[in-house]
Coordinates of C-alpha atoms in Angstrom, one line a residue:
M3 CA -12.7 -14.9 -4.6
A4 CA -13.8 -16.5 -1.3
I5 CA -14.3 -12.9 -0.1
K6 CA -17.7 -11.9 -1.4
D7 CA -17.3 -8.2 -0.7
L8 CA -15.8 -6.8 -3.9
N9 CA -14.2 -3.8 -2.2
L10 CA -12.4 -6.0 0.4
S11 CA -11.4 -8.7 -2.1
A12 CA -10.0 -6.1 -4.5
K13 CA -8.1 -4.4 -1.7
T14 CA -6.7 -7.7 -0.4
T15 CA -5.5 -8.7 -3.9
I16 CA -4.0 -5.4 -4.9
D17 CA -2.3 -4.9 -1.5
G18 CA -0.7 -8.3 -2.0
F19 CA 0.3 -7.5 -5.6
M20 CA 1.7 -4.1 -4.7
N21 CA 3.6 -5.3 -1.7
G22 CA 7.2 -4.1 -1.9
I23 CA 6.5 -2.0 -5.0
N24 CA 6.9 1.7 -4.5
K25 CA 4.9 4.2 -6.6
S26 CA 7.2 5.5 -9.4
T27 CA 7.1 9.0 -10.8
V28 CA 8.0 10.3 -14.2
K29 CA 10.4 13.2 -14.2
G30 CA 9.9 16.2 -16.5
A31 CA 8.2 19.6 -16.8
G32 CA 5.5 19.9 -14.2
L33 CA 4.3 21.8 -11.2
E34 CA 5.5 19.8 -8.2
F35 CA 9.3 20.0 -7.5
S36 CA 11.1 16.7 -7.5
Q37 CA 14.9 17.0 -7.6
Y38 CA 17.9 18.7 -9.2
R39 CA 20.3 17.0 -11.5
S40 CA 23.5 18.1 -13.4
Y41 CA 23.0 19.8 -16.8
Q42 CA 23.6 17.5 -19.8
P43 CA 24.2 18.8 -23.4
G44 CA 20.9 19.0 -25.1
D45 CA 18.8 19.7 -22.0
D46 CA 16.2 22.5 -22.3
L47 CA 17.9 25.7 -21.1
R48 CA 14.6 26.9 -19.7
S49 CA 14.9 24.3 -17.0
L50 CA 18.2 25.6 -15.7
D51 CA 18.0 26.9 -12.1
W52 CA 20.0 30.1 -12.0
K53 CA 19.8 30.5 -8.3
M54 CA 21.6 27.1 -7.9
F55 CA 24.2 28.4 -10.4
A56 CA 24.7 31.5 -8.4
R57 CA 25.3 29.5 -5.3
S58 CA 27.4 26.7 -6.7
D59 CA 28.8 28.0 -10.0
R60 CA 27.5 24.8 -11.6
Y61 CA 24.6 24.2 -13.9
Y62 CA 21.7 22.3 -12.6
I63 CA 18.4 21.2 -14.1
R64 CA 15.3 21.6 -12.0
E65 CA 13.1 18.5 -12.4
S66 CA 9.4 18.2 -11.5
E67 CA 6.9 15.4 -11.3
V68 CA 4.6 15.4 -14.3
E69 CA 0.9 14.6 -14.0
T70 CA 0.4 10.9 -14.9
N71 CA -3.3 10.5 -14.3
I72 CA -5.3 9.1 -17.2
S73 CA -8.9 8.1 -17.9
I74 CA -9.7 4.4 -18.0
R75 CA -13.0 2.9 -19.0
F76 CA -13.8 -0.7 -18.2
L77 CA -16.1 -2.5 -20.6
V78 CA -17.7 -5.7 -19.3
D79 CA -19.5 -8.3 -21.4
A80 CA -22.6 -9.4 -19.5
S81 CA -24.3 -11.5 -22.1
A82 CA -25.7 -14.9 -21.1
S83 CA -22.6 -16.9 -22.2
M84 CA -20.7 -15.3 -19.3
N85 CA -22.8 -17.6 -17.0
H86 CA -20.6 -20.5 -18.2
S87 CA -19.0 -22.2 -15.2
D88 CA -16.0 -24.4 -14.5
G89 CA -16.5 -25.9 -11.0
D90 CA -17.8 -23.2 -8.7
V91 CA -16.5 -20.2 -10.7
T92 CA -18.5 -18.6 -13.6
K93 CA -16.9 -16.4 -16.2
I94 CA -18.9 -13.4 -14.9
E95 CA -17.7 -13.9 -11.3
Y96 CA -14.1 -14.0 -12.5
S97 CA -14.7 -11.0 -14.7
R98 CA -16.3 -9.1 -11.9
Y99 CA -13.4 -9.8 -9.6
L100 CA -10.8 -9.0 -12.4
T101 CA -12.5 -5.6 -13.2
A102 CA -12.8 -4.7 -9.5
C103 CA -9.1 -5.3 -8.9
L104 CA -8.1 -3.3 -12.0
A105 CA -10.4 -0.5 -11.0
Y106 CA -9.0 -0.5 -7.5
L107 CA -5.5 -0.4 -8.9
A108 CA -6.3 2.4 -11.3
N109 CA -7.9 4.4 -8.5
L110 CA -4.8 3.9 -6.4
Q111 CA -2.8 5.3 -9.2
G112 CA -5.0 8.4 -9.3
D113 CA -6.8 7.6 -12.5
A114 CA -10.3 8.5 -13.5
I115 CA -12.4 5.3 -14.0
G116 CA -15.6 4.5 -15.8
L117 CA -17.8 1.4 -16.3
Y118 CA -19.7 0.2 -19.3
I119 CA -21.8 -3.0 -19.1
F120 CA -23.0 -4.7 -22.4
K121 CA -25.9 -7.1 -22.3
N122 CA -29.1 -8.1 -24.0
A123 CA -29.5 -5.0 -26.3
E124 CA -28.7 -2.7 -23.3
L125 CA -25.6 -0.6 -22.4
F126 CA -25.1 0.6 -18.9
S127 CA -22.7 3.5 -18.8
M128 CA -21.0 5.3 -15.9
A129 CA -18.8 8.2 -16.8
A130 CA -15.1 8.2 -15.7
K131 CA -14.4 10.1 -12.5
Q132 CA -11.6 10.0 -9.9
D133 CA -12.7 9.7 -6.3
Y134 CA -13.2 6.9 -3.8
Q135 CA -17.0 7.3 -3.8
H136 CA -17.0 6.8 -7.5
L137 CA -15.0 3.6 -7.0
A138 CA -17.6 2.4 -4.5
R139 CA -20.4 3.0 -7.0
L140 CA -18.5 1.0 -9.6
F141 CA -18.2 -1.9 -7.2
F142 CA -21.9 -1.7 -6.6
Q143 CA -22.7 -1.8 -10.3
L144 CA -20.4 -4.8 -10.8
E145 CA -22.1 -6.7 -8.0
Q146 CA -25.5 -6.1 -9.7
I147 CA -24.6 -7.7 -13.0
K148 CA -26.8 -10.6 -14.0
P149 CA -25.8 -11.9 -17.4
E150 CA -28.6 -12.5 -19.9
G151 CA -29.4 -12.4 -23.6
K152 CA -27.0 -11.7 -26.4
F153 CA -24.2 -9.1 -26.6
T154 CA -25.4 -5.5 -27.2
K155 CA -25.8 -4.5 -30.8
P156 CA -23.3 -1.8 -31.8
I157 CA -25.6 1.3 -31.8
H158 CA -24.3 4.8 -31.0
Y159 CA -21.1 3.4 -29.5
K160 CA -19.0 6.1 -31.2
E161 CA -21.0 8.9 -29.7
I162 CA -20.7 7.4 -26.2
F163 CA -16.9 6.9 -26.3
A164 CA -16.1 10.0 -28.2
G165 CA -16.7 12.4 -25.3
T166 CA -13.1 13.5 -25.0
Q167 CA -10.4 14.6 -27.4
K168 CA -7.8 13.0 -25.1
R169 CA -6.8 9.4 -25.7
E170 CA -8.0 7.0 -23.1
L171 CA -7.3 3.4 -22.0
L172 CA -10.3 1.1 -22.7
V173 CA -10.2 -2.3 -20.9
F174 CA -12.6 -4.8 -22.4
V175 CA -13.4 -8.0 -20.3
T176 CA -15.2 -10.6 -22.4
D177 CA -15.4 -14.2 -23.4
L178 CA -15.6 -13.1 -27.1
Y179 CA -18.7 -15.2 -27.7
Q180 CA -20.5 -13.6 -30.7
T181 CA -23.0 -14.7 -33.4
D182 CA -22.6 -12.0 -36.0
N183 CA -19.2 -10.4 -35.4
E184 CA -20.8 -7.9 -33.1
I185 CA -17.8 -7.7 -30.7
F186 CA -15.3 -7.0 -33.4
N187 CA -17.7 -4.4 -34.9
L188 CA -17.5 -2.7 -31.5
L189 CA -13.7 -2.9 -31.4
D190 CA -13.5 -1.5 -34.9
T191 CA -15.7 1.4 -33.8
L192 CA -13.6 2.1 -30.8
N193 CA -10.4 1.8 -32.8
T194 CA -11.5 4.7 -35.0
L195 CA -11.4 6.9 -31.9
R196 CA -7.6 6.1 -31.5
H197 CA -7.9 5.0 -27.9
E198 CA -5.6 2.4 -26.4
I199 CA -7.5 -0.9 -26.1
V200 CA -6.8 -3.9 -24.0
V201 CA -8.9 -7.1 -24.3
F202 CA -8.9 -9.7 -21.6
H203 CA -10.4 -12.9 -23.1
V204 CA -11.9 -14.9 -20.2
V205 CA -11.9 -18.6 -20.8
S206 CA -12.4 -21.7 -18.6
R207 CA -10.3 -24.8 -18.6
N208 CA -13.3 -27.1 -19.3
E209 CA -14.1 -25.3 -22.5
M210 CA -10.5 -25.5 -23.6
E211 CA -10.1 -29.2 -22.9
L212 CA -13.7 -30.3 -23.4
D213 CA -13.1 -32.5 -20.3
F214 CA -16.8 -33.0 -19.4
K215 CA -17.8 -36.4 -18.2
G216 CA -21.2 -37.9 -18.6
Y217 CA -22.4 -35.1 -20.9
T218 CA -23.9 -35.8 -24.3
A219 CA -25.9 -32.6 -24.8
F220 CA -24.7 -29.0 -24.8
E221 CA -26.8 -25.9 -24.7
D222 CA -26.0 -22.5 -26.1
L223 CA -26.5 -20.1 -23.2
E224 CA -27.5 -17.3 -25.4
T225 CA -29.8 -18.9 -28.0
G226 CA -31.0 -22.0 -26.0
E227 CA -30.0 -24.3 -28.9
T228 CA -28.9 -27.8 -27.9
I229 CA -26.7 -30.3 -29.7
Q230 CA -25.9 -33.9 -29.1
I231 CA -22.2 -34.8 -29.0
D232 CA -20.2 -38.0 -28.8
L233 CA -17.4 -36.6 -26.6
A234 CA -14.9 -39.4 -27.4
K235 CA -15.2 -38.7 -31.2
A236 CA -15.6 -34.9 -31.0
R237 CA -12.8 -33.9 -28.6
T238 CA -9.9 -34.0 -31.1
D239 CA -11.8 -32.2 -33.9
Y240 CA -13.1 -29.6 -31.3
K241 CA -9.6 -28.8 -30.1
N242 CA -8.3 -28.4 -33.6
K243 CA -11.1 -26.0 -34.5
L244 CA -10.6 -24.1 -31.2
N245 CA -6.9 -23.6 -31.8
L246 CA -7.6 -22.3 -35.3
Y247 CA -10.2 -19.9 -33.8
L248 CA -7.9 -18.6 -31.1
E249 CA -5.0 -18.1 -33.6
D250 CA -7.4 -16.2 -35.9
T251 CA -8.6 -14.1 -33.0
R252 CA -5.0 -13.3 -32.0
I253 CA -4.2 -12.2 -35.6
K254 CA -7.3 -10.0 -35.8
M255 CA -6.3 -8.3 -32.5
L256 CA -2.8 -7.8 -33.7
D257 CA -4.0 -6.3 -37.0
R258 CA -6.1 -3.8 -35.1
R259 CA -3.1 -3.0 -32.7
I260 CA -5.2 -4.1 -29.8
Y261 CA -3.4 -5.7 -26.8
Y262 CA -4.9 -9.1 -26.3
R263 CA -4.5 -11.6 -23.5
M264 CA -6.3 -14.8 -22.6
V265 CA -7.1 -15.2 -18.8
F266 CA -8.2 -18.5 -17.3
T267 CA -10.8 -18.6 -14.6
N268 CA -8.7 -20.9 -12.5
E269 CA -5.6 -18.8 -12.5
P270 CA -4.5 -15.9 -10.3
L271 CA -4.6 -12.3 -11.6
D272 CA -0.9 -11.4 -11.3
E273 CA -0.1 -11.5 -15.0
A274 CA -3.2 -9.6 -16.0
L275 CA -2.4 -6.9 -13.4
R276 CA 1.1 -6.6 -14.7
D277 CA -0.2 -6.3 -18.3
F278 CA -2.7 -3.6 -17.2
L279 CA 0.1 -1.5 -15.6
K280 CA 2.2 -1.9 -18.6
Q281 CA -0.5 -0.6 -20.9
R282 CA -1.5 2.2 -18.5
N283 CA 2.1 3.4 -18.4
K284 CA 2.3 3.3 -22.2
Q285 CA -0.8 5.4 -22.4
R286 CA 0.4 8.1 -20.0
I287 CA 3.7 8.7 -21.6

């Protein structure tokens, strides 16, 4: 994250992550020839290569590489709570970096990528396309994000995300801070479209541990409301309630068949990238 240029930082991260990993292909019916293999009982007879049979007097199946490209839309929470920081890193900075790396990886895999930014009763949308110039435009829009206000109210979401009959992969990067269940209302709307949904829940260590020192007042970044807290007395009760909230969130995601993972702003992206590839491969099969 010390590299301020998103394009360069994403490329550096993904190059390191993909080092030694060769691009895999799925074999099946397609246009581009891949290889021959011996016939097995139950194989589709239409795939038999009769010319190979004439030359070798043995049955061979002609395999091809199938198209594995999919459409991936990245949804980024840009409400004011994403300005929360732990040390020098804010949630939005980490989310920007995470989204840029995922988009770079998706583009590398040949996928169409789109970007949707939710903030302060607004929704920025950039339709999914597959080319490097589009990726550069996505990086530019990520760099322009300035979190403010509350999360966008769920208006016309279904119309926006129902533009295709094909199932897509929706990757939602958020801190799940909401006041009236608006984020889960959005997820419920997206679920009706039968897309595959991945939620990366961005959290910081200081909000998990409440390890602030010298603080007695806390301010809600979205409403401006402040409360006075005796940290010594509140820490245990806070952690208990937080654990209940996180367990409730996990169950809600599970009930909706949404893939859910917490990511900490002080941790590298390796696991998040692996999870993304797993869900991408699940979507393309």
